[in-house]
Amino acid sequence: MWRRPSYWLVMAVLSFLLGWIALVMTDLLLAQQTNTGPLASMSLANQLITPFFSVVSLVSLVLVALLAGQLLSAERAQGTLVCLLHSGLGDMRVMAHKFLALLLLVVPLLVPVAVALWGWSGAAALNWPVVGWNFLAWLLLLLWFSALSVWLSINMSQPGLAALLGVLLLAVLWLAGQAGGGAEWGKNWLRVFSPRSHFEWIQHGIVPLSSLVFFVGGGVVLFGLAVMALKRLRVA
């Protein structure tokens, strides 16, 4: 993947997109606070951290869904995954390497995030604990969705279909976590099964046990299901 020009083209587009979004968010915030003076306006830069990390998280999850299809579904369709299974490596080790490679391919997105934070820190004193909570929420969400994408991709031989299904599932789960206007218990229970609600709680420094079970426990279960699917391919 590192040698593919298409990967670096996608990363360049995503980096430009995130940088442009950070710039637009800053301009909108300054435009809304023109009556309070420049110093007071720039002190509100901390208001940009949480919504910006929400956008970064969604962009990174879409990227994970696209890359997972190339790492697993494409290899299965080309037959190279079968050769890898007969090389003597264990199923757990093969899947762990695929999982870590998927996470490694998302690391370049840290560059536009670091640039945005550096720009805001030069204009105001950022609340770094808030930045830390947002990083933690992003990491947990990324680990959980990476495990889900790996499990989906190992069960399909068409990378395009695997990527599309991952994006559609992400959209459905994310919309299910949207806060409704009412407080009916049915809506609240629906939000519990969405990664969005747990992600937003951790963003604000709230780390309930249910969120840790959802991300960590759910990620372990999904990774285990992916390993079992790989075992079935080896037997077949």
PDB file of C-alpha atoms in Angstrom:
ATOM      1  CA  MET A   1       0.000   0.000   0.000  1.00  0.00           C
ATOM      2  CA  TRP A   2       2.902   2.385   0.720  1.00  0.00           C
ATOM      3  CA  ARG A   3       4.065   1.977  -2.885  1.00  0.00           C
ATOM      4  CA  ARG A   4       0.688   2.754  -4.444  1.00  0.00           C
ATOM      5  CA  PRO A   5       0.386   6.294  -5.847  1.00  0.00           C
ATOM      6  CA  SER A   6      -3.388   6.092  -5.355  1.00  0.00           C
ATOM      7  CA  TYR A   7      -2.934   5.764  -1.588  1.00  0.00           C
ATOM      8  CA  TRP A   8      -0.826   8.911  -1.348  1.00  0.00           C
ATOM      9  CA  LEU A   9      -3.238  10.756  -3.630  1.00  0.00           C
ATOM     10  CA  VAL A  10      -6.126   9.865  -1.319  1.00  0.00           C
ATOM     11  CA  MET A  11      -4.106  10.897   1.734  1.00  0.00           C
ATOM     12  CA  ALA A  12      -3.218  14.212   0.109  1.00  0.00           C
ATOM     13  CA  VAL A  13      -6.881  14.909  -0.688  1.00  0.00           C
ATOM     14  CA  LEU A  14      -7.984  13.979   2.835  1.00  0.00           C
ATOM     15  CA  SER A  15      -5.235  16.097   4.407  1.00  0.00           C
ATOM     16  CA  PHE A  16      -6.262  19.084   2.300  1.00  0.00           C
ATOM     17  CA  LEU A  17      -9.907  18.475   3.202  1.00  0.00           C
ATOM     18  CA  LEU A  18      -9.209  18.379   6.937  1.00  0.00           C
ATOM     19  CA  GLY A  19      -7.030  21.473   6.748  1.00  0.00           C
ATOM     20  CA  TRP A  20      -9.702  23.326   4.789  1.00  0.00           C
ATOM     21  CA  ILE A  21     -12.388  22.299   7.295  1.00  0.00           C
ATOM     22  CA  ALA A  22     -10.244  23.555  10.191  1.00  0.00           C
ATOM     23  CA  LEU A  23      -9.753  26.882   8.385  1.00  0.00           C
ATOM     24  CA  VAL A  24     -13.464  27.261   7.635  1.00  0.00           C
ATOM     25  CA  MET A  25     -14.389  26.444  11.242  1.00  0.00           C
ATOM     26  CA  THR A  26     -11.936  29.079  12.467  1.00  0.00           C
ATOM     27  CA  ASP A  27     -13.296  31.720  10.091  1.00  0.00           C
ATOM     28  CA  LEU A  28     -16.894  31.002  11.115  1.00  0.00           C
ATOM     29  CA  LEU A  29     -16.020  31.240  14.793  1.00  0.00           C
ATOM     30  CA  LEU A  30     -14.250  34.556  14.305  1.00  0.00           C
ATOM     31  CA  ALA A  31     -17.145  35.905  12.240  1.00  0.00           C
ATOM     32  CA  GLN A  32     -19.584  35.066  15.025  1.00  0.00           C
ATOM     33  CA  GLN A  33     -17.475  36.816  17.649  1.00  0.00           C
ATOM     34  CA  THR A  34     -16.609  40.051  15.863  1.00  0.00           C
ATOM     35  CA  ASN A  35     -18.361  42.133  18.518  1.00  0.00           C
ATOM     36  CA  THR A  36     -16.296  40.752  21.396  1.00  0.00           C
ATOM     37  CA  GLY A  37     -12.875  41.753  20.072  1.00  0.00           C
ATOM     38  CA  PRO A  38     -10.056  39.654  18.573  1.00  0.00           C
ATOM     39  CA  LEU A  39      -8.529  38.492  21.853  1.00  0.00           C
ATOM     40  CA  ALA A  40     -11.827  37.282  23.270  1.00  0.00           C
ATOM     41  CA  SER A  41     -12.669  35.676  19.949  1.00  0.00           C
ATOM     42  CA  MET A  42      -9.450  33.712  19.764  1.00  0.00           C
ATOM     43  CA  SER A  43      -9.891  32.539  23.367  1.00  0.00           C
ATOM     44  CA  LEU A  44     -12.856  30.564  22.052  1.00  0.00           C
ATOM     45  CA  ALA A  45     -10.581  28.392  19.941  1.00  0.00           C
ATOM     46  CA  ASN A  46     -11.219  25.523  22.372  1.00  0.00           C
ATOM     47  CA  GLN A  47     -14.743  25.336  20.974  1.00  0.00           C
ATOM     48  CA  LEU A  48     -13.257  24.034  17.735  1.00  0.00           C
ATOM     49  CA  ILE A  49     -11.522  20.992  19.213  1.00  0.00           C
ATOM     50  CA  THR A  50     -14.490  18.667  19.755  1.00  0.00           C
ATOM     51  CA  PRO A  51     -16.300  19.278  16.418  1.00  0.00           C
ATOM     52  CA  PHE A  52     -13.015  19.081  14.524  1.00  0.00           C
ATOM     53  CA  PHE A  53     -12.157  15.704  16.042  1.00  0.00           C
ATOM     54  CA  SER A  54     -15.657  14.494  15.166  1.00  0.00           C
ATOM     55  CA  VAL A  55     -14.979  15.303  11.511  1.00  0.00           C
ATOM     56  CA  VAL A  56     -11.513  13.734  11.663  1.00  0.00           C
ATOM     57  CA  SER A  57     -12.968  10.564  13.162  1.00  0.00           C
ATOM     58  CA  LEU A  58     -15.575  10.182  10.425  1.00  0.00           C
ATOM     59  CA  VAL A  59     -12.994  10.769   7.699  1.00  0.00           C
ATOM     60  CA  SER A  60     -10.629   8.208   9.220  1.00  0.00           C
ATOM     61  CA  LEU A  61     -13.406   5.608   9.510  1.00  0.00           C
ATOM     62  CA  VAL A  62     -14.329   5.986   5.854  1.00  0.00           C
ATOM     63  CA  LEU A  63     -10.640   5.561   4.996  1.00  0.00           C
ATOM     64  CA  VAL A  64     -10.475   2.408   7.134  1.00  0.00           C
ATOM     65  CA  ALA A  65     -13.472   0.932   5.315  1.00  0.00           C
ATOM     66  CA  LEU A  66     -11.808   1.555   1.943  1.00  0.00           C
ATOM     67  CA  LEU A  67      -8.406   0.213   2.990  1.00  0.00           C
ATOM     68  CA  ALA A  68      -9.780  -2.923   4.648  1.00  0.00           C
ATOM     69  CA  GLY A  69     -11.189  -4.089   1.335  1.00  0.00           C
ATOM     70  CA  GLN A  70      -7.773  -3.730  -0.290  1.00  0.00           C
ATOM     71  CA  LEU A  71      -5.932  -5.485   2.522  1.00  0.00           C
ATOM     72  CA  LEU A  72      -8.176  -8.531   2.776  1.00  0.00           C
ATOM     73  CA  SER A  73     -10.951  -8.805   0.169  1.00  0.00           C
ATOM     74  CA  ALA A  74      -8.645  -7.978  -2.747  1.00  0.00           C
ATOM     75  CA  GLU A  75      -6.050 -10.497  -1.540  1.00  0.00           C
ATOM     76  CA  ARG A  76      -8.723 -13.136  -1.176  1.00  0.00           C
ATOM     77  CA  ALA A  77     -10.015 -12.468  -4.693  1.00  0.00           C
ATOM     78  CA  GLN A  78      -6.506 -12.658  -6.175  1.00  0.00           C
ATOM     79  CA  GLY A  79      -5.679 -15.869  -4.332  1.00  0.00           C
ATOM     80  CA  THR A  80      -2.650 -14.442  -2.525  1.00  0.00           C
ATOM     81  CA  LEU A  81      -4.360 -14.811   0.842  1.00  0.00           C
ATOM     82  CA  VAL A  82      -4.434 -18.589   0.354  1.00  0.00           C
ATOM     83  CA  CYS A  83      -0.682 -18.565  -0.275  1.00  0.00           C
ATOM     84  CA  LEU A  84      -0.223 -16.582   2.909  1.00  0.00           C
ATOM     85  CA  LEU A  85      -2.242 -19.131   4.866  1.00  0.00           C
ATOM     86  CA  HIS A  86       0.019 -21.956   3.641  1.00  0.00           C
ATOM     87  CA  SER A  87       3.219 -20.124   4.600  1.00  0.00           C
ATOM     88  CA  GLY A  88       3.202 -21.525   8.123  1.00  0.00           C
ATOM     89  CA  LEU A  89       1.957 -18.395   9.889  1.00  0.00           C
ATOM     90  CA  GLY A  90      -0.812 -18.810  12.431  1.00  0.00           C
ATOM     91  CA  ASP A  91      -4.278 -17.395  11.852  1.00  0.00           C
ATOM     92  CA  MET A  92      -4.006 -15.060  14.834  1.00  0.00           C
ATOM     93  CA  ARG A  93      -0.660 -13.726  13.641  1.00  0.00           C
ATOM     94  CA  VAL A  94      -1.847 -13.116  10.074  1.00  0.00           C
ATOM     95  CA  MET A  95      -4.951 -11.280  11.242  1.00  0.00           C
ATOM     96  CA  ALA A  96      -2.995  -9.272  13.816  1.00  0.00           C
ATOM     97  CA  HIS A  97      -0.570  -8.122  11.111  1.00  0.00           C
ATOM     98  CA  LYS A  98      -3.461  -7.135   8.859  1.00  0.00           C
ATOM     99  CA  PHE A  99      -5.108  -5.249  11.715  1.00  0.00           C
ATOM    100  CA  LEU A 100      -1.928  -3.372  12.642  1.00  0.00           C
ATOM    101  CA  ALA A 101      -1.218  -2.578   8.984  1.00  0.00           C
ATOM    102  CA  LEU A 102      -4.691  -1.078   8.687  1.00  0.00           C
ATOM    103  CA  LEU A 103      -4.053   1.160  11.698  1.00  0.00           C
ATOM    104  CA  LEU A 104      -0.610   2.126  10.380  1.00  0.00           C
ATOM    105  CA  LEU A 105      -2.114   3.347   7.102  1.00  0.00           C
ATOM    106  CA  VAL A 106      -4.269   5.846   9.033  1.00  0.00           C
ATOM    107  CA  VAL A 107      -1.298   7.403  10.859  1.00  0.00           C
ATOM    108  CA  PRO A 108      -0.616  10.084   8.158  1.00  0.00           C
ATOM    109  CA  LEU A 109      -3.920  11.714   9.124  1.00  0.00           C
ATOM    110  CA  LEU A 110      -2.191  12.837  12.306  1.00  0.00           C
ATOM    111  CA  VAL A 111      -0.269  15.413  10.254  1.00  0.00           C
ATOM    112  CA  PRO A 112      -3.217  17.712   9.392  1.00  0.00           C
ATOM    113  CA  VAL A 113      -4.568  17.265  12.932  1.00  0.00           C
ATOM    114  CA  ALA A 114      -1.219  18.316  14.425  1.00  0.00           C
ATOM    115  CA  VAL A 115      -1.027  21.300  12.074  1.00  0.00           C
ATOM    116  CA  ALA A 116      -4.534  22.460  13.050  1.00  0.00           C
ATOM    117  CA  LEU A 117      -3.782  22.149  16.765  1.00  0.00           C
ATOM    118  CA  TRP A 118      -0.467  23.940  16.326  1.00  0.00           C
ATOM    119  CA  GLY A 119      -2.201  26.823  14.534  1.00  0.00           C
ATOM    120  CA  TRP A 120      -4.871  27.170  17.216  1.00  0.00           C
ATOM    121  CA  SER A 121      -2.329  26.927  20.040  1.00  0.00           C
ATOM    122  CA  GLY A 122      -0.451  29.852  18.526  1.00  0.00           C
ATOM    123  CA  ALA A 123      -3.539  32.042  18.858  1.00  0.00           C
ATOM    124  CA  ALA A 124      -4.947  30.798  22.175  1.00  0.00           C
ATOM    125  CA  ALA A 125      -4.133  28.618  25.145  1.00  0.00           C
ATOM    126  CA  LEU A 126      -5.718  25.313  24.232  1.00  0.00           C
ATOM    127  CA  ASN A 127      -7.313  23.071  26.813  1.00  0.00           C
ATOM    128  CA  TRP A 128      -4.986  20.103  26.390  1.00  0.00           C
ATOM    129  CA  PRO A 129      -7.008  17.754  28.631  1.00  0.00           C
ATOM    130  CA  VAL A 130      -9.892  18.230  26.194  1.00  0.00           C
ATOM    131  CA  VAL A 131      -7.513  17.399  23.337  1.00  0.00           C
ATOM    132  CA  GLY A 132      -6.453  14.278  25.218  1.00  0.00           C
ATOM    133  CA  TRP A 133     -10.044  13.109  25.728  1.00  0.00           C
ATOM    134  CA  ASN A 134     -10.765  13.618  22.039  1.00  0.00           C
ATOM    135  CA  PHE A 135      -7.659  11.670  21.061  1.00  0.00           C
ATOM    136  CA  LEU A 136      -8.727   8.824  23.355  1.00  0.00           C
ATOM    137  CA  ALA A 137     -12.252   8.802  21.901  1.00  0.00           C
ATOM    138  CA  TRP A 138     -10.832   8.796  18.367  1.00  0.00           C
ATOM    139  CA  LEU A 139      -8.440   5.935  19.160  1.00  0.00           C
ATOM    140  CA  LEU A 140     -11.106   3.730  20.742  1.00  0.00           C
ATOM    141  CA  LEU A 141     -13.518   4.375  17.892  1.00  0.00           C
ATOM    142  CA  LEU A 142     -10.797   3.651  15.338  1.00  0.00           C
ATOM    143  CA  LEU A 143      -9.825   0.370  16.988  1.00  0.00           C
ATOM    144  CA  TRP A 144     -13.438  -0.802  17.164  1.00  0.00           C
ATOM    145  CA  PHE A 145     -14.286   0.084  13.576  1.00  0.00           C
ATOM    146  CA  SER A 146     -11.012  -1.382  12.281  1.00  0.00           C
ATOM    147  CA  ALA A 147     -11.943  -4.710  13.865  1.00  0.00           C
ATOM    148  CA  LEU A 148     -15.404  -4.464  12.305  1.00  0.00           C
ATOM    149  CA  SER A 149     -13.972  -3.639   8.868  1.00  0.00           C
ATOM    150  CA  VAL A 150     -11.482  -6.500   9.048  1.00  0.00           C
ATOM    151  CA  TRP A 151     -14.277  -8.922   9.900  1.00  0.00           C
ATOM    152  CA  LEU A 152     -16.438  -7.681   7.028  1.00  0.00           C
ATOM    153  CA  SER A 153     -13.594  -7.794   4.522  1.00  0.00           C
ATOM    154  CA  ILE A 154     -12.383 -11.295   5.381  1.00  0.00           C
ATOM    155  CA  ASN A 155     -15.877 -12.622   4.633  1.00  0.00           C
ATOM    156  CA  MET A 156     -16.023 -11.054   1.150  1.00  0.00           C
ATOM    157  CA  SER A 157     -14.030 -11.544  -2.023  1.00  0.00           C
ATOM    158  CA  GLN A 158     -14.994  -8.212  -3.631  1.00  0.00           C
ATOM    159  CA  PRO A 159     -13.108  -5.195  -2.202  1.00  0.00           C
ATOM    160  CA  GLY A 160     -15.593  -2.680  -3.591  1.00  0.00           C
ATOM    161  CA  LEU A 161     -18.531  -4.443  -1.966  1.00  0.00           C
ATOM    162  CA  ALA A 162     -16.671  -4.756   1.337  1.00  0.00           C
ATOM    163  CA  ALA A 163     -15.832  -1.042   1.345  1.00  0.00           C
ATOM    164  CA  LEU A 164     -19.382  -0.066   0.394  1.00  0.00           C
ATOM    165  CA  LEU A 165     -20.888  -2.262   3.088  1.00  0.00           C
ATOM    166  CA  GLY A 166     -18.506  -0.818   5.669  1.00  0.00           C
ATOM    167  CA  VAL A 167     -19.422   2.769   4.752  1.00  0.00           C
ATOM    168  CA  LEU A 168     -23.163   1.977   4.748  1.00  0.00           C
ATOM    169  CA  LEU A 169     -22.941   0.258   8.120  1.00  0.00           C
ATOM    170  CA  LEU A 170     -21.007   3.208   9.508  1.00  0.00           C
ATOM    171  CA  ALA A 171     -23.670   5.627   8.252  1.00  0.00           C
ATOM    172  CA  VAL A 172     -26.510   3.600   9.766  1.00  0.00           C
ATOM    173  CA  LEU A 173     -24.805   3.196  13.144  1.00  0.00           C
ATOM    174  CA  TRP A 174     -23.766   6.853  13.254  1.00  0.00           C
ATOM    175  CA  LEU A 175     -27.255   8.111  12.431  1.00  0.00           C
ATOM    176  CA  ALA A 176     -28.734   5.753  15.021  1.00  0.00           C
ATOM    177  CA  GLY A 177     -26.707   7.556  17.686  1.00  0.00           C
ATOM    178  CA  GLN A 178     -28.099  10.969  16.819  1.00  0.00           C
ATOM    179  CA  ALA A 179     -29.813  12.592  19.776  1.00  0.00           C
ATOM    180  CA  GLY A 180     -33.556  12.879  19.283  1.00  0.00           C
ATOM    181  CA  GLY A 181     -35.832  15.661  20.373  1.00  0.00           C
ATOM    182  CA  GLY A 182     -37.650  13.479  22.889  1.00  0.00           C
ATOM    183  CA  ALA A 183     -36.484  11.456  25.861  1.00  0.00           C
ATOM    184  CA  GLU A 184     -38.299   8.207  25.130  1.00  0.00           C
ATOM    185  CA  TRP A 185     -36.542   5.156  26.460  1.00  0.00           C
ATOM    186  CA  GLY A 186     -36.613   3.496  23.045  1.00  0.00           C
ATOM    187  CA  LYS A 187     -34.438   6.207  21.511  1.00  0.00           C
ATOM    188  CA  ASN A 188     -32.042   6.068  24.443  1.00  0.00           C
ATOM    189  CA  TRP A 189     -31.595   2.308  24.078  1.00  0.00           C
ATOM    190  CA  LEU A 190     -31.010   2.716  20.370  1.00  0.00           C
ATOM    191  CA  ARG A 191     -28.242   5.212  21.082  1.00  0.00           C
ATOM    192  CA  VAL A 192     -26.516   2.762  23.420  1.00  0.00           C
ATOM    193  CA  PHE A 193     -25.907   0.412  20.489  1.00  0.00           C
ATOM    194  CA  SER A 194     -24.387   3.196  18.385  1.00  0.00           C
ATOM    195  CA  PRO A 195     -20.655   4.032  18.571  1.00  0.00           C
ATOM    196  CA  ARG A 196     -21.512   7.715  18.193  1.00  0.00           C
ATOM    197  CA  SER A 197     -23.027   8.095  21.654  1.00  0.00           C
ATOM    198  CA  HIS A 198     -20.086   6.379  23.372  1.00  0.00           C
ATOM    199  CA  PHE A 199     -17.647   8.404  21.276  1.00  0.00           C
ATOM    200  CA  GLU A 200     -19.294  11.703  22.233  1.00  0.00           C
ATOM    201  CA  TRP A 201     -19.362  10.804  25.925  1.00  0.00           C
ATOM    202  CA  ILE A 202     -15.624  10.143  25.962  1.00  0.00           C
ATOM    203  CA  GLN A 203     -15.036  13.354  24.021  1.00  0.00           C
ATOM    204  CA  HIS A 204     -16.495  15.280  26.967  1.00  0.00           C
ATOM    205  CA  GLY A 205     -14.447  13.397  29.559  1.00  0.00           C
ATOM    206  CA  ILE A 206     -17.157  10.909  30.523  1.00  0.00           C
ATOM    207  CA  VAL A 207     -15.890   7.327  30.416  1.00  0.00           C
ATOM    208  CA  PRO A 208     -18.646   4.958  31.586  1.00  0.00           C
ATOM    209  CA  LEU A 209     -17.995   1.259  31.878  1.00  0.00           C
ATOM    210  CA  SER A 210     -20.514   0.578  29.107  1.00  0.00           C
ATOM    211  CA  SER A 211     -18.426   2.613  26.648  1.00  0.00           C
ATOM    212  CA  LEU A 212     -15.247   0.711  27.502  1.00  0.00           C
ATOM    213  CA  VAL A 213     -17.083  -2.593  27.130  1.00  0.00           C
ATOM    214  CA  PHE A 214     -18.541  -1.438  23.818  1.00  0.00           C
ATOM    215  CA  PHE A 215     -15.238  -0.372  22.261  1.00  0.00           C
ATOM    216  CA  VAL A 216     -12.724  -2.732  23.867  1.00  0.00           C
ATOM    217  CA  GLY A 217     -14.949  -5.780  24.329  1.00  0.00           C
ATOM    218  CA  GLY A 218     -16.691  -5.273  20.993  1.00  0.00           C
ATOM    219  CA  GLY A 219     -13.370  -4.865  19.217  1.00  0.00           C
ATOM    220  CA  VAL A 220     -12.010  -8.073  20.754  1.00  0.00           C
ATOM    221  CA  VAL A 221     -15.141 -10.003  19.765  1.00  0.00           C
ATOM    222  CA  LEU A 222     -15.067  -8.696  16.193  1.00  0.00           C
ATOM    223  CA  PHE A 223     -11.358  -9.475  15.894  1.00  0.00           C
ATOM    224  CA  GLY A 224     -12.032 -12.998  17.188  1.00  0.00           C
ATOM    225  CA  LEU A 225     -14.767 -13.448  14.594  1.00  0.00           C
ATOM    226  CA  ALA A 226     -12.317 -12.356  11.894  1.00  0.00           C
ATOM    227  CA  VAL A 227      -9.780 -14.938  13.082  1.00  0.00           C
ATOM    228  CA  MET A 228     -12.474 -17.639  13.001  1.00  0.00           C
ATOM    229  CA  ALA A 229     -13.396 -16.630   9.454  1.00  0.00           C
ATOM    230  CA  LEU A 230      -9.736 -16.939   8.481  1.00  0.00           C
ATOM    231  CA  LYS A 231      -9.625 -20.411  10.020  1.00  0.00           C
ATOM    232  CA  ARG A 232     -12.588 -21.432   7.874  1.00  0.00           C
ATOM    233  CA  LEU A 233     -10.770 -20.218   4.779  1.00  0.00           C
ATOM    234  CA  ARG A 234      -7.723 -22.283   5.720  1.00  0.00           C
ATOM    235  CA  VAL A 235      -9.843 -25.400   6.168  1.00  0.00           C
ATOM    236  CA  ALA A 236     -11.680 -24.780   2.892  1.00  0.00           C
TER     237      ALA A 236
END
